[in-house]
PDB file of C-alpha atoms in Angstrom:
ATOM      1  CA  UNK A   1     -60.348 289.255 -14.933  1.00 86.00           C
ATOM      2  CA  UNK A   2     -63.257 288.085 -12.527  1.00 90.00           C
ATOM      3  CA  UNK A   3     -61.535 286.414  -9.213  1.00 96.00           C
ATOM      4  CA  UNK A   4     -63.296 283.194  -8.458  1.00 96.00           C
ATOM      5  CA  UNK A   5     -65.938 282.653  -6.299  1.00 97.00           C
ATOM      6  CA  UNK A   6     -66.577 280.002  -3.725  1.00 97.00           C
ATOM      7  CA  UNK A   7     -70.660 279.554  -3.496  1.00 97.00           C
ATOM      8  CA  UNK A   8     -71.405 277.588  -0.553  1.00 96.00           C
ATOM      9  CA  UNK A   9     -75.118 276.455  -0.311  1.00 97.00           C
ATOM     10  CA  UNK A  10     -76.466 274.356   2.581  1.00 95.00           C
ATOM     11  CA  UNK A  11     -79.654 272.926   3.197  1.00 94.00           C
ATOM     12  CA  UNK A  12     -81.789 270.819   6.074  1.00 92.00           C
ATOM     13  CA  UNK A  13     -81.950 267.766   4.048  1.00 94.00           C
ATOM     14  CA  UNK A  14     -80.302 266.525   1.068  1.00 93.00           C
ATOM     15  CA  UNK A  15     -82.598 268.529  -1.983  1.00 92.00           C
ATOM     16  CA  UNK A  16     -83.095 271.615   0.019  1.00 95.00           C
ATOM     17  CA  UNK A  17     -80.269 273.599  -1.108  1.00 95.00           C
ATOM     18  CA  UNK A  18     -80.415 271.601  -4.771  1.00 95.00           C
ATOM     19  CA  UNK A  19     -84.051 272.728  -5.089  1.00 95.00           C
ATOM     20  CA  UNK A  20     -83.859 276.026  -3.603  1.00 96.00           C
ATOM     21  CA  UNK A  21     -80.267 277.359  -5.223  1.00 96.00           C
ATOM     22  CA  UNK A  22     -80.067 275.357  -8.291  1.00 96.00           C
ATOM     23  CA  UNK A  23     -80.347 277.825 -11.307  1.00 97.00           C
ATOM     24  CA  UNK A  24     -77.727 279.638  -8.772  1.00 97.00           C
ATOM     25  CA  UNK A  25     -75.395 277.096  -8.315  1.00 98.00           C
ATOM     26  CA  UNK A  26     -75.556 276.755 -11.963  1.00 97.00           C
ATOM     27  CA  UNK A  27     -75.147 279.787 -12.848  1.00 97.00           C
ATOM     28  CA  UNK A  28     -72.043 280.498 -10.625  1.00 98.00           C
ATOM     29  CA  UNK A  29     -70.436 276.776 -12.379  1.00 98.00           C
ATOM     30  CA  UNK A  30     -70.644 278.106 -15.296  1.00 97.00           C
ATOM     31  CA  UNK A  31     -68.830 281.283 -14.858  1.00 97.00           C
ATOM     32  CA  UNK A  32     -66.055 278.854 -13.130  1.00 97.00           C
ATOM     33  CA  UNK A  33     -66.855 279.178  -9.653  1.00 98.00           C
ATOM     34  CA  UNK A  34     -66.278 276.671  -7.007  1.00 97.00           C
ATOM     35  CA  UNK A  35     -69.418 275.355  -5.761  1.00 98.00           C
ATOM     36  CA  UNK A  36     -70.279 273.221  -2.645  1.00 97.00           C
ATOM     37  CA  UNK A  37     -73.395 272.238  -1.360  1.00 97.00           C
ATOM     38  CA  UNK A  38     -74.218 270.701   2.314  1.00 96.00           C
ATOM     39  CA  UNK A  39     -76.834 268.766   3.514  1.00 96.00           C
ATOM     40  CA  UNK A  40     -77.123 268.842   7.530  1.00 94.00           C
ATOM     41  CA  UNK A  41     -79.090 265.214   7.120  1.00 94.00           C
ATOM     42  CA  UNK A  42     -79.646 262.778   4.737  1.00 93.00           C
ATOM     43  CA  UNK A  43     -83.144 263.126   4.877  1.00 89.00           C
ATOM     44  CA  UNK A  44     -83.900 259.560   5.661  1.00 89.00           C
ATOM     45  CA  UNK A  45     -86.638 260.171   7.798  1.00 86.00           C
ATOM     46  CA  UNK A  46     -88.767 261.454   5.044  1.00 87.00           C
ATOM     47  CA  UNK A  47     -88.520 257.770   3.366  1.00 89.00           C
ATOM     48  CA  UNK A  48     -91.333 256.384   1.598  1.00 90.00           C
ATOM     49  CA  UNK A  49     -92.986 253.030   3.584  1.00 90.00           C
ATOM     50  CA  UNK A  50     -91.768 250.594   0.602  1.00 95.00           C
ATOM     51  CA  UNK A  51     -87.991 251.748   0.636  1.00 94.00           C
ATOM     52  CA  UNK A  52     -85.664 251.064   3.659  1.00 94.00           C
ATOM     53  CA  UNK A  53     -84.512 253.585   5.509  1.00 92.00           C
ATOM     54  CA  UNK A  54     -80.274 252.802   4.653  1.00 93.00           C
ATOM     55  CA  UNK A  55     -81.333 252.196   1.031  1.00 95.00           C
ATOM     56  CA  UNK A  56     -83.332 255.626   0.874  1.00 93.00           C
ATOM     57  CA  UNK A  57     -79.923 256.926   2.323  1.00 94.00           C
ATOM     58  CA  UNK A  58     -77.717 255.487   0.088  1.00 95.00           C
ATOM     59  CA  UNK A  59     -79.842 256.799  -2.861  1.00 94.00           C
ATOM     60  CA  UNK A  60     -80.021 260.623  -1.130  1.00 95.00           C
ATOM     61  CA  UNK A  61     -76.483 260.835  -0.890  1.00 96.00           C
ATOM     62  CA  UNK A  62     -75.582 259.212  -4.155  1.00 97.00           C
ATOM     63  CA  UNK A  63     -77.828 261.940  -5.947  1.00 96.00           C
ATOM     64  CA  UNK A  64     -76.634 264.568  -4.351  1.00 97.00           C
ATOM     65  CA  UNK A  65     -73.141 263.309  -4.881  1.00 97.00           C
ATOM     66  CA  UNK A  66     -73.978 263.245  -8.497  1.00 98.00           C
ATOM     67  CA  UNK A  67     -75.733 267.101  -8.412  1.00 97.00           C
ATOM     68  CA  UNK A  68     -72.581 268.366  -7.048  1.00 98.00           C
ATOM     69  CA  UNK A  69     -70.285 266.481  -9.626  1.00 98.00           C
ATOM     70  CA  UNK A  70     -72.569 267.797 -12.823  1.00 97.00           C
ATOM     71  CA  UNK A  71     -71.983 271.504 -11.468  1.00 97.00           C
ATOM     72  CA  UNK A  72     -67.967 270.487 -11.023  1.00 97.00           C
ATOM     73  CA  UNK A  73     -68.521 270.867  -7.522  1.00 97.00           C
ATOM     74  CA  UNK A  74     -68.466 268.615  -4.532  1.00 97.00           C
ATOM     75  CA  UNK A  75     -70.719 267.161  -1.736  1.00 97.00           C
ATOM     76  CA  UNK A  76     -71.003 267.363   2.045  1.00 96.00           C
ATOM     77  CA  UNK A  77     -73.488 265.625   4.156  1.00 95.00           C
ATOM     78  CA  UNK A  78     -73.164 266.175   7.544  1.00 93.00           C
ATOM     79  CA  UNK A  79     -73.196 263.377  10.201  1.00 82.00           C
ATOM     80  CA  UNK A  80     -76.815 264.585  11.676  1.00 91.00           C
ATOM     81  CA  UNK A  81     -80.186 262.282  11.924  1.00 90.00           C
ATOM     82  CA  UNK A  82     -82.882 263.817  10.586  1.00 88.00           C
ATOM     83  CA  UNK A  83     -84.321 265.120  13.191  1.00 85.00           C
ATOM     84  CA  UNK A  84     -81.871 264.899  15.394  1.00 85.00           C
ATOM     85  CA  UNK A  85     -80.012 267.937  14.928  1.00 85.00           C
ATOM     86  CA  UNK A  86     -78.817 270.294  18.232  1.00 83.00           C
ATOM     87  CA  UNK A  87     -80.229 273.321  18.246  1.00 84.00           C
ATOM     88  CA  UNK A  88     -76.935 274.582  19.813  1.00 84.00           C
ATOM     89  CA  UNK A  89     -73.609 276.719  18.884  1.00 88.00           C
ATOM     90  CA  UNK A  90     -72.360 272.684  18.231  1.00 86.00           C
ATOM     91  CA  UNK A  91     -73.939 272.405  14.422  1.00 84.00           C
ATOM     92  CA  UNK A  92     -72.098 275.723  13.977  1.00 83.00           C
ATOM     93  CA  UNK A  93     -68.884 274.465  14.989  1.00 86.00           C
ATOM     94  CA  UNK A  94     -69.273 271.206  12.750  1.00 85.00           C
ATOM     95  CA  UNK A  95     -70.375 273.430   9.611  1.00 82.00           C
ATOM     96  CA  UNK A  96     -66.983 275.756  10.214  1.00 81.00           C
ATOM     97  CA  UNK A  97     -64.602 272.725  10.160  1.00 79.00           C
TER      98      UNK A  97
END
């Protein structure tokens, strides 16, 4: 029997990891491992002029939300700015816990 897997994939922004590991992530759901991806930011610095910055938010995090939940897997967005992330042993730290 295979033992499960925990695939962990992490990205920038929120769509990073989505774009860049999906067929993976998928891949490794459907042979019944865990999956978890994390976004460092939201991304809400990338937001177009005609959408607010806390509704572009809201909409990053509720589709990544619902990525994670098609794969039976869950969510993590980290409490970074874009742009605003330490370029220190810190964003380690936060990522471990």
């Amino acid at each position: 029997m295979r033992k499960q897997l925990h695939i962990m994939a992490v990205g920038a922004h929120i769509i990073d990891a989505e774009l860049s590991c999906g067929k993976t992530l998928a891949k490794h759901s459907l042979l019944g491992d865990k999956i978890t991806t994390v976004a460092i930011t939201a991304g809400e610095g990338g937001h177009p002029a005609e959408i607010p910055v806390d509704e572009f938010y809201k909409m990053n995090i509720e589709g990544a939300t619902k990525f994670a939940e098609a794969l039976g897997g869950n969510f993590i967005c980290m409490d970074y700015k874009d742009a605003n992330v330490p370029e220190n042993e810190e964003i380690y730290n936060d990522m471990a816990e």
